[in-house]
Structures are given as structure tokens and as C-alpha cells.
Amino acid sequence: MEQDLSRGLLAFLDASPTCYHAVEELTKELLGNGYQQLWESRPWRLAEGGSYFVVRGDSTLAAFRVPCRDFRGFMLAAGHSDSPAFKIREAAEVASPGNCTRLSVEPYGGMIMRSWLDRPLSAAGRVMVREDGGIRSRLVNVDRDLLIIPSVAIHMDREVNKGTALKANTDMLPLLGGAGEPGRFRRLIAESAGVPEDGVLSTELFLYPRTPGVLMGIDGEFIAAPRLDDLQCVFGCFRGFLAAEAGASVPVLCVFNNEEVGSGTRQGADSTFLTDVLERISDSLGRSAEEHHAALANSFLVSADNAHALHPAHPEYGDPQESPVLNGGVVIKYNANQRYTTDAVSAAVFGQICAEEGVPVQRYSNRADLPGGSTLGNISSAHLSVPTVDIGLPQLAMHSACEVAGVRDTEALVKAMTAYYGKSLRTGPEGIEIL
Ligand code: ZN
């Protein structure tokens, strides 16, 4: 199971160079499993026993199943489809010294820039094209070794190992090729999209590392790959979502774009997407507003986003008591200032579900004098106020072009989410029951 899951995760990472491709992969698998695609612009006619999904902005997805009209609540989980990367500008080609052409790029999210140096890269994303009198979205993946961002040689930068600053506007422009006629990159993209050059209206393209993910370590215990944050959690939650048995609540998997840039977009966690989806589920099944609010009171959200494992060279950055380790199990994240949403209630509920399944759980807290990151949970809570737990899988080198995680942790998450999605909650004056 562990090996199969790891191979499945590697295949998913490999097929998902951008958020658009990740959502496309989930879409294909949902359709293959008999899920019906809904469109936000058309009426929803849901039926008991039905399985559905909806996509916004080609990069955010919600999938759910309707066990019965009288469902108790929503068992939700959310991860994110995007990762830090360099976005390629529309006016892409830059004639550069040394008889070279480079591409104009801009960082999307906060990445470890030096990790992008000296490795083969390519370009992928989506383009809008003119077709049949309308405007269509097309996914593009050049899918060959195309670009590289070369370092400055140590002979010219003797201080490089003492931490040379890198500037996004000069140091990080990838080399496309020698000097030549302008427009070659645009032509390549049009060709990849299968349209004439003037058919490309606009682009959202990103660089991605070409090196495929691998299983490694003396016992094959680690996975090293780009975009483990957060596609490892997306994959684990998705597997659990598909495998779960029907319970008395609606299982919902949500994968948001734009977490890495603050979520404040129409397809980010700070949008109405998830609340829109839940309201439309209730409306379509003829449930009243009163019933919808009662269902929300019996709902729960797992916000799943990778966590920092204790770094072997720098344990001083971790909290001495609450630092997770690779292959130690699912991480519950805590923060006194509620940058993570976990509270006593949500930790107890999720911890209980894991304990019943024998899933190992670890705790993460930032070292108390460091601010740490934030994630989807508290942003989503502003729109959808249900008990929420922030969890993740432990990893090293977060936001590097190649991150490291534990293979056993993927399995732990799948097990936890398979159990979670089959449950429902009954919340009342006497407390909470997990059913
Ligand atoms: Zn993340």
C-alpha cells in the first residue's frame, strides 16, 4: 500500500506542473469514477446517492457526494493546488548580453530562489485562445527541457557561499536560447496549445523544474519532489475522499488556488466559492435556510497544508516540544494567535478519529518567538464558520524547487481521511458526538 501510494503520488506530482494541471488530473480521475461535472453557470439538479464536482477558474475544485436528502452536515477538507513558481510575463522574451535570449519572469509566492538555479526547467500553464468565435481556456505544457537559470561562477562571486542576494528582475531570468527573431517563445506556446500564433489571446504560464520526483533514502523512506506543498496533502485527502464509506453527512473535498499569494482571488480560499457550493447543495435538494444552518452547525473542516519537520542541521528553529519528524504521522498545527485554526474542540475531534484508526499524530507549534506561516484554515473560517483543524504532513525544504517528505506520512493521511470522510458529527447542548 505504502509503495503503491508513493508511486501514485509521484505520478500525480509529475502530471501536475501547475495548479491548472493538478485540477485537470483530479477532474480526470473524478470523471473516471463516475462523478458528474457541475457548472457554476448552470442549474444544479442533485440526486440522493449522486457524486459531483465543480471547478472555478480552471484551478479550484470542490467534489462531493450526496448520501441522502436529510444529511446531517458537511465533512469538509481543503488543500491548495498552487505552489511558488516563476510566472512568465506576456512580453516574455528579453534580448540579453552574451548573444542570449532570456524570459521575463516574476515570482509567484515566496520561493527559495537559489533552488531554481542550474536545473532544467520548462513552461506550463493555461492560455486563452480564440476558437469557434469564442474564447476558450487551454492547458499547455511544453514538456521538454527548455530553460535554465545559470548561476554566476564562483570565480566571479567569491562570496557566493556566504549568502549572495538574488534579484528576481536580473538573476532569475531563465535562458531560452541564443539571439534570434523575437516571437519564438510565443510561437512555441501557440504550437503547444494547438492554435495559430495569433490565436493566443493571453497567458498564465509558469516555470517548473523538469527533474521528476523520486523515492529515496537508505530504506526508500523519503520522497523528494517539487510541489509536495501542497499536492501531497491534496493527494492524501483525495484518496481518502474516494475511498470513504457513505456516512450521514456530505463529504466535500475542496482544492483552492492562490494560497501562496494570500488566497484573495475569486478562486482562492478568501472567496465565496466554498460557501456558494454548500448553499447550492442545500438549495438543490430543497432544504430550507434553517436546515442549511443546522447542517453547518454539524459540520467540520480539515485544512490540510504541509508542515515543517524538524531540520536535522537546524533543530534550533523548531519548538523543542512540538516539532514533527518525517514519517512520524499526520501533524496537527497549533498557534496561540490562531494563525492556525486548531482549537481544543477541533483537535479533540480530529485526534479522536485518528486514534480510533491507529493513525499516528504529531503536534506542530512555531518556536514561540517566531511568527511562522499561515494557511487556508483561518481564511476559510471568515466565510465558513465551522470547527476547523489545521493539519499537514511534515516536510523539509518547504518552497524549494525540490522538497522532501516521508512516504509513510502519505499513507497515514489517507487512512485518517478515509475514516474522517465516513463520519458525521452531532453537535448539541451535551457536546459533540462522532458518528
Ligand atoms: Zn502550503
XYZ file of C-alpha atoms and ligand atoms in Angstrom:
436
model
C 0.000 0.000 0.000
C 2.793 2.386 1.014
C 4.728 1.775 -2.243
C 1.581 1.989 -4.392
C 0.562 5.242 -2.761
C 4.032 6.711 -3.201
C 4.075 5.769 -6.886
C 0.601 7.274 -7.254
C 1.771 10.466 -5.560
C 4.846 10.678 -7.823
C 2.645 10.256 -10.901
C 0.280 12.962 -9.664
C 3.152 15.384 -8.951
C 4.692 14.683 -12.324
C 1.407 15.245 -14.181
C 0.770 18.482 -12.257
C 3.427 21.053 -13.183
C 0.934 23.850 -12.382
C -2.286 24.294 -10.384
C -4.285 24.010 -13.623
C -2.797 20.622 -14.387
C -3.350 19.413 -10.804
C -7.050 20.249 -11.072
C -7.173 18.654 -14.524
C -5.722 15.440 -13.046
C -8.337 15.409 -10.263
C -11.053 16.098 -12.850
C -9.981 13.136 -14.986
C -9.984 10.818 -12.005
C -13.363 12.036 -10.764
C -14.928 11.541 -14.212
C -13.366 8.079 -14.347
C -15.015 7.298 -11.016
C -18.459 8.288 -12.277
C -18.598 11.817 -10.820
C -20.732 14.301 -12.708
C -19.267 17.719 -13.501
C -21.458 20.667 -12.498
C -21.047 24.201 -13.853
C -21.455 27.312 -11.787
C -23.302 28.981 -14.661
C -25.954 26.277 -14.982
C -28.668 24.977 -12.632
C -27.701 22.095 -10.326
C -30.081 19.152 -10.111
C -28.643 16.890 -7.445
C -29.977 13.487 -6.525
C -29.611 11.277 -3.465
C -26.674 8.964 -3.977
C -25.100 11.264 -6.578
C -21.401 12.210 -6.854
C -20.447 15.619 -8.225
C -17.726 18.199 -8.669
C -17.386 21.783 -9.818
C -14.341 23.796 -10.928
C -13.738 27.542 -10.728
C -11.024 29.362 -12.663
C -9.567 26.085 -14.006
C -7.623 25.787 -10.750
C -10.019 25.403 -7.795
C -12.231 22.375 -7.346
C -14.892 21.064 -4.980
C -16.035 17.427 -5.118
C -18.822 15.963 -3.010
C -21.285 13.106 -2.624
C -24.904 13.290 -1.507
C -25.681 10.341 0.784
C -29.344 11.319 1.233
C -31.572 14.394 1.225
C -31.645 14.502 5.014
C -27.899 14.565 5.505
C -26.675 15.774 8.882
C -23.827 18.132 7.931
C -20.728 18.586 5.777
C -17.425 16.807 6.394
C -15.034 19.155 4.622
C -11.343 19.100 3.823
C -9.340 21.694 1.922
C -5.855 21.844 0.446
C -4.245 24.048 -2.187
C -3.338 23.436 -5.817
C -0.717 26.175 -6.265
C 2.983 26.277 -5.386
C 5.541 29.075 -5.501
C 6.978 29.391 -9.004
C 8.165 31.972 -11.501
C 5.368 33.377 -13.639
C 6.274 34.179 -17.239
C 5.224 37.632 -18.370
C 3.181 38.255 -21.509
C 6.065 40.164 -23.111
C 8.271 37.203 -22.416
C 11.437 37.455 -24.477
C 14.329 39.614 -23.359
C 17.344 40.105 -25.644
C 20.284 39.637 -23.259
C 24.084 40.041 -23.246
C 26.154 37.097 -24.406
C 24.121 36.591 -27.574
C 21.291 35.161 -25.443
C 17.534 35.379 -25.172
C 16.028 35.098 -21.716
C 12.427 35.134 -20.457
C 10.963 37.881 -18.298
C 9.586 36.320 -15.117
C 8.188 37.403 -11.771
C 7.998 35.362 -8.561
C 4.575 33.935 -7.682
C 4.592 33.305 -3.924
C 7.665 33.068 -1.721
C 10.138 30.513 -3.024
C 13.728 29.658 -2.123
C 15.098 31.311 -5.252
C 18.527 29.676 -5.240
C 16.904 26.243 -5.512
C 15.759 27.188 -9.024
C 19.289 27.768 -10.306
C 21.191 25.375 -12.580
C 18.458 22.830 -13.224
C 16.499 22.129 -16.403
C 13.155 23.921 -16.417
C 10.158 24.083 -18.706
C 6.992 26.150 -19.082
C 3.364 25.186 -18.421
C 0.056 26.784 -17.500
C -3.045 27.906 -19.334
C -3.655 30.137 -22.302
C -6.828 31.721 -23.543
C -7.357 31.083 -27.221
C -9.802 32.265 -29.866
C -11.782 29.351 -31.251
C -15.176 28.892 -32.924
C -15.972 32.554 -32.386
C -15.477 32.281 -28.621
C -12.717 32.448 -26.012
C -11.520 29.075 -24.680
C -9.073 28.030 -21.995
C -6.339 25.572 -22.996
C -3.800 23.881 -20.773
C -0.274 24.000 -22.073
C 2.816 22.037 -21.109
C 5.888 22.413 -23.300
C 7.091 19.177 -21.651
C 10.722 19.248 -22.683
C 13.958 20.598 -21.236
C 13.689 24.182 -22.411
C 15.083 26.693 -19.940
C 17.749 27.112 -17.258
C 18.727 29.868 -14.808
C 22.538 29.765 -14.711
C 24.465 30.743 -11.556
C 27.371 33.156 -11.639
C 30.623 31.162 -11.416
C 32.346 31.117 -8.028
C 35.404 32.729 -9.627
C 33.375 35.877 -10.192
C 31.432 35.733 -6.956
C 33.812 34.514 -4.240
C 31.241 35.329 -1.537
C 28.560 33.051 -3.019
C 28.714 30.525 -0.174
C 28.273 33.268 2.384
C 24.789 34.024 1.055
C 24.712 36.175 -2.070
C 21.399 38.008 -2.531
C 19.496 37.106 -5.687
C 17.393 39.687 -7.516
C 14.266 38.413 -9.243
C 14.480 41.011 -12.019
C 18.049 40.208 -13.060
C 19.393 36.954 -11.606
C 16.335 34.764 -12.092
C 15.546 35.235 -15.784
C 15.813 31.831 -17.466
C 17.880 31.302 -20.569
C 15.666 30.386 -23.542
C 18.313 30.214 -26.263
C 20.629 32.215 -28.449
C 19.798 35.554 -30.002
C 17.186 35.305 -32.735
C 13.975 36.602 -34.195
C 11.603 37.801 -31.477
C 8.370 35.807 -31.004
C 9.870 32.321 -30.894
C 8.535 31.619 -27.387
C 5.036 32.813 -28.251
C 5.086 30.565 -31.316
C 6.151 27.582 -29.224
C 3.287 28.199 -26.798
C 0.758 28.557 -29.618
C 2.049 25.315 -31.093
C 1.732 23.548 -27.714
C -1.835 24.861 -27.436
C -2.613 23.638 -30.963
C -3.623 27.067 -32.274
C -2.143 29.543 -34.761
C 0.153 32.132 -33.212
C -2.405 34.925 -33.392
C -4.975 32.628 -31.744
C -3.342 33.057 -28.291
C -5.106 35.932 -26.560
C -3.484 35.843 -23.119
C -1.375 33.531 -20.966
C -0.819 32.340 -17.404
C 2.401 30.389 -17.707
C 4.893 29.293 -15.077
C 8.347 27.792 -14.981
C 8.560 24.321 -13.484
C 11.527 22.075 -12.621
C 11.978 19.186 -15.037
C 13.594 16.793 -12.544
C 10.931 14.226 -11.704
C 10.154 13.285 -8.112
C 11.867 10.218 -6.628
C 11.611 7.852 -3.689
C 14.904 7.804 -1.842
C 16.767 7.234 1.421
C 18.522 4.039 2.519
C 15.184 2.288 3.013
C 13.221 4.276 0.426
C 11.623 6.213 3.291
C 11.683 9.687 1.733
C 10.104 11.325 -1.262
C 11.955 14.210 -2.936
C 9.940 16.224 -5.453
C 8.710 19.678 -6.385
C 5.287 20.886 -5.121
C 4.897 18.464 -2.185
C 3.437 21.574 -0.514
C 0.597 21.113 -1.000
C -0.009 18.373 -3.557
C 0.977 15.671 -1.045
C -1.925 16.754 1.183
C -4.247 17.176 -1.821
C -3.376 13.650 -2.948
C -3.833 12.149 0.533
C -7.172 13.889 1.106
C -8.364 12.948 -2.385
C -7.518 9.258 -1.882
C -9.324 9.303 1.461
C -12.292 11.097 -0.075
C -12.642 8.495 -2.849
C -12.202 5.526 -0.518
C -14.522 6.598 2.312
C -17.740 4.735 3.017
C -21.012 6.640 2.970
C -21.902 8.286 6.255
C -24.786 10.521 7.296
C -23.026 13.710 6.132
C -21.886 15.101 2.792
C -18.147 14.546 2.249
C -16.590 17.544 0.474
C -13.069 17.883 -0.893
C -12.012 21.392 -1.804
C -8.750 22.315 -3.519
C -8.084 26.055 -3.701
C -5.758 28.028 -5.911
C -3.805 31.100 -4.778
C -2.942 30.033 -1.217
C 0.653 31.064 -1.857
C -0.365 34.650 -2.612
C -2.840 35.207 0.219
C -5.984 33.473 -1.158
C -7.742 36.757 -2.000
C -8.890 35.879 -5.509
C -12.202 34.652 -6.932
C -10.915 31.071 -6.755
C -8.950 31.454 -3.502
C -9.976 30.360 -0.001
C -10.863 34.005 0.721
C -13.710 33.865 -1.813
C -17.313 32.729 -1.714
C -16.512 29.523 -3.621
C -16.970 27.015 -0.804
C -19.989 28.746 0.769
C -21.548 29.007 -2.709
C -21.070 25.277 -3.249
C -22.573 24.303 0.119
C -25.569 26.612 -0.303
C -26.243 25.236 -3.746
C -26.115 21.668 -2.426
C -28.797 22.532 0.140
C -30.867 24.553 -2.341
C -30.778 21.887 -4.995
C -32.004 19.263 -2.537
C -34.871 21.510 -1.458
C -33.559 22.100 2.054
C -34.593 25.279 3.851
C -32.218 28.010 5.031
C -32.946 26.814 8.568
C -31.902 23.268 7.658
C -28.771 24.601 5.974
C -27.693 26.496 9.103
C -28.329 23.455 11.279
C -26.233 21.365 8.875
C -23.375 23.877 9.143
C -23.522 23.547 12.933
C -22.928 19.807 12.471
C -20.034 20.316 10.063
C -16.255 20.226 10.327
C -13.309 21.382 8.197
C -9.870 19.822 7.921
C -7.482 22.413 6.477
C -4.638 20.286 5.097
C -1.374 22.019 4.222
C 2.121 20.675 4.689
C 4.019 21.364 7.917
C 7.686 21.891 8.790
C 9.567 18.840 10.021
C 12.442 19.377 12.450
C 15.510 20.170 10.350
C 18.444 17.879 11.225
C 21.022 20.669 10.732
C 18.952 23.349 12.455
C 16.853 21.907 15.269
C 17.083 25.340 16.937
C 14.402 26.659 14.541
C 11.889 24.169 15.883
C 9.997 24.144 19.144
C 11.761 21.683 21.466
C 8.473 20.053 22.485
C 6.285 20.262 19.405
C 8.325 19.694 16.266
C 7.189 16.903 13.963
C 9.546 14.473 12.259
C 9.423 12.836 8.808
C 7.457 9.567 8.829
C 6.066 10.370 12.288
C 2.466 10.718 11.098
C -0.124 13.410 10.488
C 0.637 16.805 12.056
C -1.916 18.923 13.926
C -0.805 22.576 13.862
C -1.295 24.955 16.779
C -0.784 28.682 17.142
C -1.794 30.815 20.143
C -2.607 33.743 17.842
C -4.858 31.482 15.745
C -2.872 31.734 12.542
C -3.764 28.076 12.624
C -7.413 27.461 13.388
C -6.922 24.414 15.599
C -8.621 24.817 18.959
C -9.375 22.398 21.781
C -12.616 21.273 20.107
C -11.238 20.615 16.631
C -8.050 18.986 17.963
C -10.137 16.653 20.115
C -12.465 15.644 17.262
C -9.752 15.050 14.661
C -7.373 13.488 17.220
C -10.120 11.062 18.247
C -10.789 9.971 14.645
C -7.049 9.357 14.099
C -6.713 7.470 17.402
C -9.590 5.123 16.506
C -7.828 4.281 13.228
C -4.399 3.888 14.814
C -3.058 6.833 12.778
C -0.020 8.421 14.444
C -0.465 12.136 15.169
C 2.233 14.724 15.910
C 1.923 18.324 17.046
C 3.449 21.391 15.451
C 3.883 24.779 17.092
C 6.148 27.559 15.868
C 9.020 28.359 18.138
C 7.258 30.888 20.403
C 9.391 33.852 19.292
C 8.960 33.194 15.544
C 5.840 34.286 13.680
C 5.560 31.228 11.367
C 3.284 30.915 8.350
C -0.437 30.835 7.955
C -2.663 28.740 5.745
C -6.165 28.162 4.400
C -7.971 27.422 7.642
C -8.414 30.837 9.184
C -9.054 32.500 5.801
C -11.771 29.993 5.027
C -13.219 30.375 8.550
C -14.069 34.004 7.819
C -16.555 32.741 5.209
C -17.483 29.366 6.619
C -17.509 29.332 10.390
C -17.326 25.660 11.298
C -14.911 23.954 13.705
C -11.628 23.706 11.807
C -8.412 21.851 12.442
C -5.178 22.777 10.672
C -3.183 19.718 9.780
C -0.394 18.809 7.362
C 2.329 16.320 6.607
C 5.858 17.016 7.824
C 8.372 18.098 5.213
C 11.774 19.716 4.829
C 12.825 22.474 2.417
C 9.352 23.960 2.080
C 9.101 26.184 -1.027
C 12.285 24.806 -2.556
C 12.193 23.600 -6.161
C 12.725 20.136 -4.638
C 11.114 19.402 -1.276
C 11.480 16.339 0.977
C 8.794 14.405 2.849
C 8.195 10.962 4.380
C 6.499 8.187 2.381
C 4.765 6.691 5.427
C 3.083 10.004 6.188
C 1.097 9.929 2.929
C -0.357 6.597 3.998
C -1.187 7.974 7.452
C -3.112 10.869 5.879
C -5.037 8.610 3.505
C -6.043 6.404 6.434
C -7.092 9.360 8.561
C -9.107 10.982 5.757
C -10.781 7.721 4.710
C -12.086 7.399 8.267
C -12.898 11.117 8.608
C -14.994 11.304 5.442
C -17.162 8.381 6.545
C -18.101 10.109 9.815
C -20.698 12.657 10.746
C -20.956 14.945 13.762
C -23.878 15.598 16.070
C -23.386 18.807 17.997
C -25.746 19.712 20.807
C -26.021 21.113 24.314
C -24.393 17.981 25.704
C -21.323 18.256 23.445
C -20.180 16.561 20.241
C -20.697 13.010 19.129
C -18.699 11.459 16.302
C -20.982 9.039 14.476
Zn 1.062 25.105 1.543
